CSV table of C-alpha atoms in Angstrom, one decimal:
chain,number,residue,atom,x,y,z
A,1015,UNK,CA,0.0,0.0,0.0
A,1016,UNK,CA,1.8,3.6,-1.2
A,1017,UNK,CA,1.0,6.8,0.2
A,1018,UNK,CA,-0.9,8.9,-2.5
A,1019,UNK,CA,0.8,12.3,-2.3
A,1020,UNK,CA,-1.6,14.1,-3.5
A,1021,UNK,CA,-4.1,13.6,-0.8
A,1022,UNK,CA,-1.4,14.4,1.6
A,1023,UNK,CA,-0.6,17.2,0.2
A,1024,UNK,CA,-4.4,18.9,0.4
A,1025,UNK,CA,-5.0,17.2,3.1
A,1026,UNK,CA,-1.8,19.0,4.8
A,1027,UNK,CA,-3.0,22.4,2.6
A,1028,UNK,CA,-6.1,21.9,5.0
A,1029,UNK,CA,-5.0,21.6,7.8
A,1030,UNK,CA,-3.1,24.3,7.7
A,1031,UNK,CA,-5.5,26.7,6.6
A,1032,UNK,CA,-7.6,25.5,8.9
A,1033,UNK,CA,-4.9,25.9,11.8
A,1034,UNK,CA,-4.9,29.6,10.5
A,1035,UNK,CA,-8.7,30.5,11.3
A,1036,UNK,CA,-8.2,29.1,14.5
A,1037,UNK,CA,-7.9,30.1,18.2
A,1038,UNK,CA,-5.7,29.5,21.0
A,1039,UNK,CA,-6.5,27.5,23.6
A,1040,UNK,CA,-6.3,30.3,26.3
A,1041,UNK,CA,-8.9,33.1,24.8
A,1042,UNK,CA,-12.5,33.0,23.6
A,1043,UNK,CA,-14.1,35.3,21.1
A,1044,UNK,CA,-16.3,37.9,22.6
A,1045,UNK,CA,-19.9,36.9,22.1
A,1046,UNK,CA,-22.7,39.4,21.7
A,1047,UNK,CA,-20.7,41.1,19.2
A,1048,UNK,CA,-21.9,43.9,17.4
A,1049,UNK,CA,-19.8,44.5,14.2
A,1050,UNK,CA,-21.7,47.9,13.6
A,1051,UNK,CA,-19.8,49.4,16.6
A,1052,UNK,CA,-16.6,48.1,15.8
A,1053,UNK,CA,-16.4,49.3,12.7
A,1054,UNK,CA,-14.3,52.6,12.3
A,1055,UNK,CA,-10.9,53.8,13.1
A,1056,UNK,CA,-8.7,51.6,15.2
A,1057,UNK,CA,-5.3,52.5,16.6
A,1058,UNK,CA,-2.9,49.9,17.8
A,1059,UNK,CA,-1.4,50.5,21.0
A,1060,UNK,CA,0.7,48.0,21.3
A,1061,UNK,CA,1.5,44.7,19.0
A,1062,UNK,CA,4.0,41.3,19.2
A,1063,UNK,CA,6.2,41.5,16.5
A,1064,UNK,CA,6.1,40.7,12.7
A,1065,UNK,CA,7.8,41.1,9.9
A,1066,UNK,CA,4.7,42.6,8.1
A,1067,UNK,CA,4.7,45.2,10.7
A,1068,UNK,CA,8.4,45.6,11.7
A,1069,UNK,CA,10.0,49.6,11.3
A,1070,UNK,CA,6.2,51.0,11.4
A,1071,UNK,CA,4.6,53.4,13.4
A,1072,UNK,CA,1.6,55.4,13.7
A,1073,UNK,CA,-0.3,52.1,12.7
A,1074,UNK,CA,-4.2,52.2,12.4
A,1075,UNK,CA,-6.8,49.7,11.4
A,1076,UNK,CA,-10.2,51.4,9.5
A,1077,UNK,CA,-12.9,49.0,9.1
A,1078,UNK,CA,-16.3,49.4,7.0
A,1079,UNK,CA,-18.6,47.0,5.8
A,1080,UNK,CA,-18.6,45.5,1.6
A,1081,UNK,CA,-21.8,45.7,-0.1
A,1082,UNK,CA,-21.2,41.6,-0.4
A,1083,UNK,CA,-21.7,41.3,3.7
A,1084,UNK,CA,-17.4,41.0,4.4
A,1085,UNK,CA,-15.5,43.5,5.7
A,1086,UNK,CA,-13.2,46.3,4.3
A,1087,UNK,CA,-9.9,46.1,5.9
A,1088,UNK,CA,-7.7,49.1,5.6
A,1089,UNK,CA,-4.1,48.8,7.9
A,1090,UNK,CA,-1.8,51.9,7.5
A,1091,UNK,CA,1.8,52.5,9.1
A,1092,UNK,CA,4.3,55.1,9.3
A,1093,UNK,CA,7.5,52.8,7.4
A,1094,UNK,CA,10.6,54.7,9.3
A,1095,UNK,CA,13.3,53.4,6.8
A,1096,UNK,CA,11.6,54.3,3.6
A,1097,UNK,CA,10.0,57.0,5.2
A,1098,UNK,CA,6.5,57.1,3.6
A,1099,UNK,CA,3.1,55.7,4.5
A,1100,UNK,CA,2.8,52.0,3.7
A,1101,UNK,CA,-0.9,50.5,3.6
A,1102,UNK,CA,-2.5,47.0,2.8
A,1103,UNK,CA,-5.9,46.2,1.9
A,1104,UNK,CA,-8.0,43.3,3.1
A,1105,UNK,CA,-11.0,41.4,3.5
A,1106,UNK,CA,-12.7,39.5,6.8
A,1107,UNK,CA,-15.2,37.3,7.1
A,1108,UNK,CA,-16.6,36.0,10.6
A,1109,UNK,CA,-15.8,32.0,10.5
A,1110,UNK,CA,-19.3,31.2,12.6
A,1111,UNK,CA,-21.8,33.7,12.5
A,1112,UNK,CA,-21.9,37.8,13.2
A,1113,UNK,CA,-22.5,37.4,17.2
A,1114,UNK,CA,-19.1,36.3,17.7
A,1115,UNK,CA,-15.6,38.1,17.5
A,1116,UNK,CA,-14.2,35.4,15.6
A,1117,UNK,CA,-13.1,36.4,11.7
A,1118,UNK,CA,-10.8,35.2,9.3
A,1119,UNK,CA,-8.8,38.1,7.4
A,1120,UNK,CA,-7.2,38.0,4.2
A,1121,UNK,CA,-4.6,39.9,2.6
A,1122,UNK,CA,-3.5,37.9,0.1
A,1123,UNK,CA,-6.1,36.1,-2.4
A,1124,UNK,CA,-7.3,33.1,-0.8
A,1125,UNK,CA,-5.2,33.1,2.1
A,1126,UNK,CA,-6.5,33.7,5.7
A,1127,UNK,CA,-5.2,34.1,8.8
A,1128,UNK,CA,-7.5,33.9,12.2
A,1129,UNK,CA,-8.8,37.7,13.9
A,1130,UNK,CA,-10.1,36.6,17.4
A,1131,UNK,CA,-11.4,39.7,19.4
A,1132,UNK,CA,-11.1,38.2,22.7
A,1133,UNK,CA,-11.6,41.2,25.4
A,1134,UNK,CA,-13.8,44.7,24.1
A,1135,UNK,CA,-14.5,47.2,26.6
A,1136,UNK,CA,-18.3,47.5,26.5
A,1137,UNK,CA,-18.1,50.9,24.4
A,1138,UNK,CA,-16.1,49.3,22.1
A,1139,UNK,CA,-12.6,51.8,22.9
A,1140,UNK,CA,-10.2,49.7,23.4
A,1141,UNK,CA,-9.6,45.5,22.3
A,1142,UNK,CA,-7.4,43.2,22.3
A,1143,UNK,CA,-7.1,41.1,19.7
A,1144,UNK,CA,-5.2,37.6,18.8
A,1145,UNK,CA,-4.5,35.7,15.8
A,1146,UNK,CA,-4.2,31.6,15.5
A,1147,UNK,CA,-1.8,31.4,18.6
A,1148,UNK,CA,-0.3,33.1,20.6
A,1149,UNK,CA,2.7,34.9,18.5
A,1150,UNK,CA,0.0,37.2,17.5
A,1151,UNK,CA,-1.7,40.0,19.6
A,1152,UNK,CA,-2.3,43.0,18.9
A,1153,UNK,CA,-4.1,46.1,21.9
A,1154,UNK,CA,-6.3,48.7,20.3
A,1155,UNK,CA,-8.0,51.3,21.0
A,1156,UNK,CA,-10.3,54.6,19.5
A,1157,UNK,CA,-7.6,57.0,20.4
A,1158,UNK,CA,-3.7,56.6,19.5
A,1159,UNK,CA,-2.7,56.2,23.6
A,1160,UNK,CA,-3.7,55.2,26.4
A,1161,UNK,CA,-3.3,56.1,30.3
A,1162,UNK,CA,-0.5,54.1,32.1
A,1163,UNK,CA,-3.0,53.0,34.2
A,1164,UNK,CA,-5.1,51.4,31.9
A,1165,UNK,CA,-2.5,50.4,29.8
A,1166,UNK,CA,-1.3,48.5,32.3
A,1167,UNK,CA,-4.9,47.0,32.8
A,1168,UNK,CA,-4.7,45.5,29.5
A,1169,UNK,CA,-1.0,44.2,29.1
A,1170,UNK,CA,-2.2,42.0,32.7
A,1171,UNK,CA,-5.0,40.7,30.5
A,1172,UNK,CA,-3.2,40.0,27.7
A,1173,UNK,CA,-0.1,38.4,30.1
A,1174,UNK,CA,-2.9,36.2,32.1
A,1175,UNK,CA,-4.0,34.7,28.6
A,1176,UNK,CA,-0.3,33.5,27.8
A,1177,UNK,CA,1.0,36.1,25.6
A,1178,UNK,CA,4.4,37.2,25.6
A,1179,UNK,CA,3.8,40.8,27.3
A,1180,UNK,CA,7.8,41.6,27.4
A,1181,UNK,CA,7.8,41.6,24.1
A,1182,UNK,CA,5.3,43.9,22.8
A,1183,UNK,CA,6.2,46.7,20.7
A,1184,UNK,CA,4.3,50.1,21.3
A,1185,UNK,CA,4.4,52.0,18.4
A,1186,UNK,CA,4.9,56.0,18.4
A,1187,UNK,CA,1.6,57.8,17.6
A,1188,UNK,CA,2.8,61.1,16.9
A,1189,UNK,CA,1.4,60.9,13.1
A,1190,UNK,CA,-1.9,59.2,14.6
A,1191,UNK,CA,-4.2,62.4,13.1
A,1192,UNK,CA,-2.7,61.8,9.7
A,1193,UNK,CA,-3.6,58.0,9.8
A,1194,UNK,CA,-7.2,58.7,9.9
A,1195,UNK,CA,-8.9,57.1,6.9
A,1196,UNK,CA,-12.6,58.4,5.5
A,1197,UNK,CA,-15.0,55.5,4.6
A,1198,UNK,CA,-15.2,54.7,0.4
């Protein structure tokens, strides 16, 4: 009996795709989510790092819904080293249904990668947000900073739920007014 390959191979294409859209062990999408208030201009407070993000600042996150029911994903960062706005479009779709903070983003084409808002202050100003596992977090909020105190607040959270807090990065804000983006 020989292996066929081929099944492997999309079975292994699966599973990792699958492993991409999912969540870590130690957080749970909000439930009772209301994409309506999220939607808007995001600033990120403080990230783990990644090369898709690495040498940017003043990085905001504008969401708005498509006409098709996904949403618009804008990201926009100051790039230090080539010293000029860099900015990615993107897609997300929520992988069970609209109640829960648990969507699958795409940048490239078919490609997604998991978006798991697991804490949202109940005014939506501020949430904290993981990806697959636990190499990616990300702590944002309506305005470009946040009080030490509550800063603080959030990095515990974020620490209690595994991730590696003496790592984050906290970007520099001071070109937050110019990252606003306008709805299409």
């Amino acid at each position: 009996m020989g292996l066929n390959y081929r099944k492997l191979a999309v079975l292994g294409i699966i599973t990792l795709l699958t492993a991409c859209t999912g969540i870590p062990s130690t957080v749970q999408p909000v439930g009772q989510f209301d994409l309506n208030k999220y939607l808007g201009q995001w600033y990120e407070v403080a990230r783990l790092d990644h090369s898709f993000e690495r040498g940017l600042d003043n990085v905001s996150a504008f969401y708005s819904s498509n006409e098709d029911g996904t949403v618009k994903v804008v990201n926009r960062g100051w790039d230090n080293e080539e010293n000029e706005w860099s900015e990615a479009e993107g897609k997300a779709k929520f992988v069970s249904t609209p109640d829960i903070a648990h969507l699958k983003v795409s940048f490239f084409g078919p490609f997604y990668g998991s978006y798991v808002v697991y804490y949202l202050e109940d005014d939506y100003s501020v949430a904290l947000v993981s990806g697959y596992n636990l190499d990616y977090f990300w702590l944002l909020s309506r305005s470009p900073t946040l009080p030490q105190g509550a800063l603080e607040r959030y990095i515990q959270i974020a620490d209690s739920a595994g991730f590696d807090t003496d790592s984050l990065i906290f970007p520099n804000q001071d070109k937050a007014q110019l990252t606003t983006k306008k709805a299409d």
